[in-house]
PDB file of C-alpha atoms in Angstrom:
ATOM      1  CA  MET A   1      -8.088 -20.500 -19.125  1.00  0.00           C
ATOM      2  CA  ALA A   2     -10.590 -19.425 -21.883  1.00  0.00           C
ATOM      3  CA  GLU A   3     -11.902 -16.176 -21.074  1.00  0.00           C
ATOM      4  CA  PRO A   4     -15.644 -16.139 -20.402  1.00  0.00           C
ATOM      5  CA  ALA A   5     -17.713 -14.767 -23.558  1.00  0.00           C
ATOM      6  CA  VAL A   6     -20.128 -11.931 -21.175  1.00  0.00           C
ATOM      7  CA  CYS A   7     -19.168 -11.126 -16.806  1.00  0.00           C
ATOM      8  CA  PRO A   8     -21.618 -13.623 -15.294  1.00  0.00           C
ATOM      9  CA  ALA A   9     -24.735 -12.131 -14.365  1.00  0.00           C
ATOM     10  CA  VAL A  10     -24.978 -11.327 -10.955  1.00  0.00           C
ATOM     11  CA  ASP A  11     -27.273  -9.295  -8.321  1.00  0.00           C
ATOM     12  CA  TYR A  12     -24.391  -6.574  -7.436  1.00  0.00           C
ATOM     13  CA  ASN A  13     -26.919  -4.374  -5.264  1.00  0.00           C
ATOM     14  CA  SER A  14     -27.699  -7.585  -2.985  1.00  0.00           C
ATOM     15  CA  TYR A  15     -23.974  -6.428  -1.958  1.00  0.00           C
ATOM     16  CA  CYS A  16     -24.655  -2.919  -1.123  1.00  0.00           C
ATOM     17  CA  VAL A  17     -26.698  -3.063   1.938  1.00  0.00           C
ATOM     18  CA  GLU A  18     -26.238  -2.380   5.694  1.00  0.00           C
ATOM     19  CA  PRO A  19     -23.639  -4.907   7.291  1.00  0.00           C
ATOM     20  CA  ASP A  20     -24.603  -7.806   9.513  1.00  0.00           C
ATOM     21  CA  PRO A  21     -24.539  -5.823  13.011  1.00  0.00           C
ATOM     22  CA  ALA A  22     -21.694  -7.909  14.507  1.00  0.00           C
ATOM     23  CA  CYS A  23     -18.980  -6.329  11.760  1.00  0.00           C
ATOM     24  CA  LYS A  24     -20.365  -2.527  12.752  1.00  0.00           C
ATOM     25  CA  ASP A  25     -16.850  -1.432  14.445  1.00  0.00           C
ATOM     26  CA  TYR A  26     -14.864  -3.459  12.203  1.00  0.00           C
ATOM     27  CA  ILE A  27     -12.166  -1.560   9.631  1.00  0.00           C
ATOM     28  CA  MET A  28     -10.009  -2.175   7.262  1.00  0.00           C
ATOM     29  CA  GLN A  29      -6.861  -1.320   8.731  1.00  0.00           C
ATOM     30  CA  GLN A  30      -3.800  -2.868   6.729  1.00  0.00           C
ATOM     31  CA  THR A  31      -1.800  -4.483   4.339  1.00  0.00           C
ATOM     32  CA  MET A  32       1.322  -6.219   4.502  1.00  0.00           C
ATOM     33  CA  MET A  33       3.635  -6.319   2.174  1.00  0.00           C
ATOM     34  CA  ARG A  34       7.105  -7.568   2.934  1.00  0.00           C
ATOM     35  CA  ILE A  35      10.292  -5.472   2.516  1.00  0.00           C
ATOM     36  CA  LYS A  36      13.993  -6.452   1.592  1.00  0.00           C
ATOM     37  CA  ASP A  37      15.228  -3.466   2.982  1.00  0.00           C
ATOM     38  CA  PRO A  38      13.505  -0.891   5.823  1.00  0.00           C
ATOM     39  CA  LYS A  39      15.889   2.311   4.972  1.00  0.00           C
ATOM     40  CA  VAL A  40      15.515   2.136   1.690  1.00  0.00           C
ATOM     41  CA  SER A  41      11.423   1.555   1.885  1.00  0.00           C
ATOM     42  CA  LEU A  42      10.837   3.569   4.224  1.00  0.00           C
ATOM     43  CA  GLU A  43      12.710   6.641   2.369  1.00  0.00           C
ATOM     44  CA  PHE A  44      10.113   5.642  -0.323  1.00  0.00           C
ATOM     45  CA  TYR A  45       6.846   6.014   1.202  1.00  0.00           C
ATOM     46  CA  THR A  46       8.149   9.000   3.507  1.00  0.00           C
ATOM     47  CA  LYS A  47       9.424  10.684   0.554  1.00  0.00           C
ATOM     48  CA  VAL A  48       8.045   9.526  -2.555  1.00  0.00           C
ATOM     49  CA  LEU A  49       4.865   8.586  -1.615  1.00  0.00           C
ATOM     50  CA  GLY A  50       4.897  11.108   1.315  1.00  0.00           C
ATOM     51  CA  MET A  51       3.361   8.542   3.925  1.00  0.00           C
ATOM     52  CA  ARG A  52       4.144   9.364   7.768  1.00  0.00           C
ATOM     53  CA  LEU A  53       6.070   6.207   9.969  1.00  0.00           C
ATOM     54  CA  LEU A  54       2.722   5.579  12.396  1.00  0.00           C
ATOM     55  CA  LYS A  55       4.393   2.987  14.393  1.00  0.00           C
ATOM     56  CA  ARG A  56       7.565   0.521  14.449  1.00  0.00           C
ATOM     57  CA  LEU A  57       6.955  -2.656  16.283  1.00  0.00           C
ATOM     58  CA  ASP A  58      10.465  -4.654  17.035  1.00  0.00           C
ATOM     59  CA  PHE A  59       9.791  -8.649  17.804  1.00  0.00           C
ATOM     60  CA  HIS A  60      13.576  -9.387  18.698  1.00  0.00           C
ATOM     61  CA  GLU A  61      12.779 -12.905  19.300  1.00  0.00           C
ATOM     62  CA  MET A  62      11.732 -13.740  16.028  1.00  0.00           C
ATOM     63  CA  LYS A  63      14.012 -11.611  13.914  1.00  0.00           C
ATOM     64  CA  PHE A  64      11.316  -8.967  12.613  1.00  0.00           C
ATOM     65  CA  SER A  65       9.820  -5.716  12.105  1.00  0.00           C
ATOM     66  CA  LEU A  66       6.831  -4.254  11.413  1.00  0.00           C
ATOM     67  CA  TYR A  67       6.106  -0.349  10.782  1.00  0.00           C
ATOM     68  CA  PHE A  68       2.908   1.001  10.076  1.00  0.00           C
ATOM     69  CA  MET A  69       2.711   4.218   7.693  1.00  0.00           C
ATOM     70  CA  GLY A  70      -0.833   6.388   7.057  1.00  0.00           C
ATOM     71  CA  TYR A  71      -1.323   9.667   5.692  1.00  0.00           C
ATOM     72  CA  GLU A  72      -2.106  11.411   9.554  1.00  0.00           C
ATOM     73  CA  SER A  73      -0.791  14.445  11.722  1.00  0.00           C
ATOM     74  CA  ALA A  74       1.704  13.873  12.601  1.00  0.00           C
ATOM     75  CA  ASN A  75       0.403  16.634  16.123  1.00  0.00           C
ATOM     76  CA  GLU A  76      -2.031  13.100  15.965  1.00  0.00           C
ATOM     77  CA  ILE A  77       0.209  10.579  17.061  1.00  0.00           C
ATOM     78  CA  PRO A  78       0.367   9.811  21.004  1.00  0.00           C
ATOM     79  CA  VAL A  79       3.493  10.103  22.723  1.00  0.00           C
ATOM     80  CA  ASN A  80       3.392   7.545  25.225  1.00  0.00           C
ATOM     81  CA  GLU A  81       4.064   4.673  23.292  1.00  0.00           C
ATOM     82  CA  LYS A  82       1.236   2.032  24.366  1.00  0.00           C
ATOM     83  CA  GLU A  83      -1.197   4.925  23.474  1.00  0.00           C
ATOM     84  CA  ARG A  84       0.245   4.977  20.095  1.00  0.00           C
ATOM     85  CA  THR A  85       0.070   1.477  19.809  1.00  0.00           C
ATOM     86  CA  LEU A  86      -3.599   1.549  20.307  1.00  0.00           C
ATOM     87  CA  TRP A  87      -3.837   4.823  18.199  1.00  0.00           C
ATOM     88  CA  ALA A  88      -1.694   2.811  15.249  1.00  0.00           C
ATOM     89  CA  PHE A  89      -4.330   0.065  15.324  1.00  0.00           C
ATOM     90  CA  ALA A  90      -6.729   2.157  14.928  1.00  0.00           C
ATOM     91  CA  ARG A  91      -5.913   3.945  11.550  1.00  0.00           C
ATOM     92  CA  LYS A  92      -8.298   3.253   8.632  1.00  0.00           C
ATOM     93  CA  ALA A  93      -6.054   2.083   5.164  1.00  0.00           C
ATOM     94  CA  THR A  94      -3.073   1.814   6.633  1.00  0.00           C
ATOM     95  CA  VAL A  95       0.238   0.000   4.883  1.00  0.00           C
ATOM     96  CA  GLU A  96       2.115  -2.713   7.019  1.00  0.00           C
ATOM     97  CA  LEU A  97       6.002  -3.633   5.902  1.00  0.00           C
ATOM     98  CA  THR A  98       6.913  -6.506   6.896  1.00  0.00           C
ATOM     99  CA  HIS A  99      11.044  -6.408   7.259  1.00  0.00           C
ATOM    100  CA  ASN A 100      12.450  -9.572   8.263  1.00  0.00           C
ATOM    101  CA  TRP A 101      16.077  -8.798   9.979  1.00  0.00           C
ATOM    102  CA  GLY A 102      18.967  -9.612   7.361  1.00  0.00           C
ATOM    103  CA  THR A 103      17.804  -9.821   3.490  1.00  0.00           C
ATOM    104  CA  GLU A 104      19.043  -5.969   3.713  1.00  0.00           C
ATOM    105  CA  CYS A 105      22.496  -7.635   3.356  1.00  0.00           C
ATOM    106  CA  ASP A 106      21.546 -10.729   1.854  1.00  0.00           C
ATOM    107  CA  SER A 107      23.422 -11.018  -1.768  1.00  0.00           C
ATOM    108  CA  SER A 108      21.548 -13.835  -2.087  1.00  0.00           C
ATOM    109  CA  PHE A 109      17.532 -12.853  -1.831  1.00  0.00           C
ATOM    110  CA  LYS A 110      16.065 -11.882  -5.016  1.00  0.00           C
ATOM    111  CA  ALA A 111      12.755 -10.331  -3.760  1.00  0.00           C
ATOM    112  CA  TYR A 112       9.914 -11.316  -2.618  1.00  0.00           C
ATOM    113  CA  HIS A 113       6.890 -12.274  -4.985  1.00  0.00           C
ATOM    114  CA  ASN A 114       4.546  -9.197  -5.434  1.00  0.00           C
ATOM    115  CA  GLY A 115       2.074 -10.557  -7.213  1.00  0.00           C
ATOM    116  CA  ASN A 116       1.735  -9.274 -10.712  1.00  0.00           C
ATOM    117  CA  SER A 117       3.883 -12.471 -12.161  1.00  0.00           C
ATOM    118  CA  GLU A 118       2.675 -15.465 -12.500  1.00  0.00           C
ATOM    119  CA  PRO A 119       1.311 -17.498 -10.205  1.00  0.00           C
ATOM    120  CA  LYS A 120      -0.636 -14.087 -10.380  1.00  0.00           C
ATOM    121  CA  GLY A 121      -2.865 -12.952  -7.024  1.00  0.00           C
ATOM    122  CA  PHE A 122      -2.027  -9.781  -5.125  1.00  0.00           C
ATOM    123  CA  GLY A 123      -2.292  -7.161  -7.513  1.00  0.00           C
ATOM    124  CA  HIS A 124      -1.215  -3.741  -6.116  1.00  0.00           C
ATOM    125  CA  ILE A 125      -2.414  -0.994  -3.054  1.00  0.00           C
ATOM    126  CA  GLY A 126      -3.972   2.091  -4.427  1.00  0.00           C
ATOM    127  CA  ILE A 127      -2.757   6.028  -4.205  1.00  0.00           C
ATOM    128  CA  ALA A 128      -5.691   8.843  -5.024  1.00  0.00           C
ATOM    129  CA  VAL A 129      -4.352  11.866  -5.749  1.00  0.00           C
ATOM    130  CA  PRO A 130      -5.607  15.633  -7.010  1.00  0.00           C
ATOM    131  CA  ASP A 131      -3.463  15.109 -10.275  1.00  0.00           C
ATOM    132  CA  VAL A 132      -2.238  12.173 -11.311  1.00  0.00           C
ATOM    133  CA  TYR A 133      -0.224  14.122 -14.130  1.00  0.00           C
ATOM    134  CA  LYS A 134       1.302  16.315 -11.335  1.00  0.00           C
ATOM    135  CA  ALA A 135       2.312  13.182  -8.733  1.00  0.00           C
ATOM    136  CA  CYS A 136       3.422  11.142 -12.178  1.00  0.00           C
ATOM    137  CA  GLU A 137       6.036  14.399 -12.896  1.00  0.00           C
ATOM    138  CA  ARG A 138       7.211  14.738  -9.878  1.00  0.00           C
ATOM    139  CA  PHE A 139       7.334  10.873  -9.390  1.00  0.00           C
ATOM    140  CA  GLU A 140       9.485  11.024 -12.918  1.00  0.00           C
ATOM    141  CA  SER A 141      11.511  13.434 -11.071  1.00  0.00           C
ATOM    142  CA  LEU A 142      12.210  11.113  -8.389  1.00  0.00           C
ATOM    143  CA  GLY A 143      13.455   8.714 -10.348  1.00  0.00           C
ATOM    144  CA  VAL A 144      10.150   6.079  -9.619  1.00  0.00           C
ATOM    145  CA  ASN A 145       9.868   3.143 -11.722  1.00  0.00           C
ATOM    146  CA  PHE A 146       6.747   3.692 -14.006  1.00  0.00           C
ATOM    147  CA  ILE A 147       4.792   0.592 -15.157  1.00  0.00           C
ATOM    148  CA  LYS A 148       1.831   2.357 -16.751  1.00  0.00           C
ATOM    149  CA  LYS A 149       2.020   6.273 -17.072  1.00  0.00           C
ATOM    150  CA  PRO A 150      -1.253   8.155 -16.952  1.00  0.00           C
ATOM    151  CA  ASP A 151      -1.479   8.034 -20.951  1.00  0.00           C
ATOM    152  CA  GLY A 152      -0.359   4.696 -21.522  1.00  0.00           C
ATOM    153  CA  GLY A 153      -2.405   2.036 -22.573  1.00  0.00           C
ATOM    154  CA  LYS A 154      -5.974   1.994 -22.907  1.00  0.00           C
ATOM    155  CA  MET A 155      -7.049   3.120 -19.423  1.00  0.00           C
ATOM    156  CA  LYS A 156      -5.662   6.683 -19.164  1.00  0.00           C
ATOM    157  CA  GLY A 157      -5.494   9.144 -16.636  1.00  0.00           C
ATOM    158  CA  ILE A 158      -4.415   6.424 -14.043  1.00  0.00           C
ATOM    159  CA  ALA A 159      -0.682   5.303 -13.629  1.00  0.00           C
ATOM    160  CA  PHE A 160       0.974   2.341 -11.789  1.00  0.00           C
ATOM    161  CA  ILE A 161       4.426   3.015 -10.390  1.00  0.00           C
ATOM    162  CA  THR A 162       6.529   0.575  -8.570  1.00  0.00           C
ATOM    163  CA  ASP A 163       8.018   0.731  -5.093  1.00  0.00           C
ATOM    164  CA  PRO A 164      11.562  -0.941  -4.043  1.00  0.00           C
ATOM    165  CA  ASP A 165      10.081  -3.879  -4.174  1.00  0.00           C
ATOM    166  CA  GLY A 166       8.427  -4.931  -7.125  1.00  0.00           C
ATOM    167  CA  TYR A 167       5.182  -4.030  -5.368  1.00  0.00           C
ATOM    168  CA  TRP A 168       2.813  -1.974  -7.722  1.00  0.00           C
ATOM    169  CA  ILE A 169       1.011   1.112  -6.932  1.00  0.00           C
ATOM    170  CA  GLU A 170      -1.588   2.109  -8.860  1.00  0.00           C
ATOM    171  CA  ILE A 171      -2.110   6.517  -8.604  1.00  0.00           C
ATOM    172  CA  LEU A 172      -5.519   7.508  -9.418  1.00  0.00           C
ATOM    173  CA  ASN A 173      -7.941  10.399  -8.581  1.00  0.00           C
ATOM    174  CA  GLY A 174     -11.090   9.517  -8.271  1.00  0.00           C
ATOM    175  CA  GLN A 175     -12.788  11.705 -10.645  1.00  0.00           C
ATOM    176  CA  GLY A 176     -10.515  10.426 -13.263  1.00  0.00           C
ATOM    177  CA  ILE A 177     -11.903   6.751 -11.967  1.00  0.00           C
ATOM    178  CA  SER A 178     -15.442   7.915 -12.233  1.00  0.00           C
ATOM    179  CA  GLU A 179     -14.877   8.971 -16.046  1.00  0.00           C
ATOM    180  CA  ILE A 180     -13.470   6.005 -16.709  1.00  0.00           C
ATOM    181  CA  ALA A 181     -16.136   3.753 -15.235  1.00  0.00           C
ATOM    182  CA  ASN A 182     -18.544   5.502 -17.199  1.00  0.00           C
ATOM    183  CA  SER A 183     -17.772   6.223 -20.523  1.00  0.00           C
TER     184      SER A 183
END
């Protein structure tokens, strides 16, 4: 595919308007990623990224489980399971880890496509942190795999790590992104 000479002219401001009133209560609720081994992935998302398991749903007949992860306070999570399910599905920007039973012990199972090899598609999720460099020092001490460290490449101050299934996670800071975008 040939590289475009310039970015196409589009009136981007026309997309920064109030949405149709019918959409006023819509939220971006989840991004789903398939995982091989829930024990390994839950360890990563809780211990490395500091998320919390908000809700687990098991579908015995279809042999899969869903793990909804996010950054919510433990004291906000309802104890009643029905209320907890409703609450979890009302949270913004959760990560849904989907485990198809048996992949964790199938030695022939390689991995799911992470979207960053051909054919490219899904790219990454992003985690905003107060200090990218400090976060990356911590990730390095925990043995996390890096795709890009904060001072690597052309875009300084952002990093990319991978989760246990090879999905890319951008580590960013709003101030740093603003400086990159406006330089």
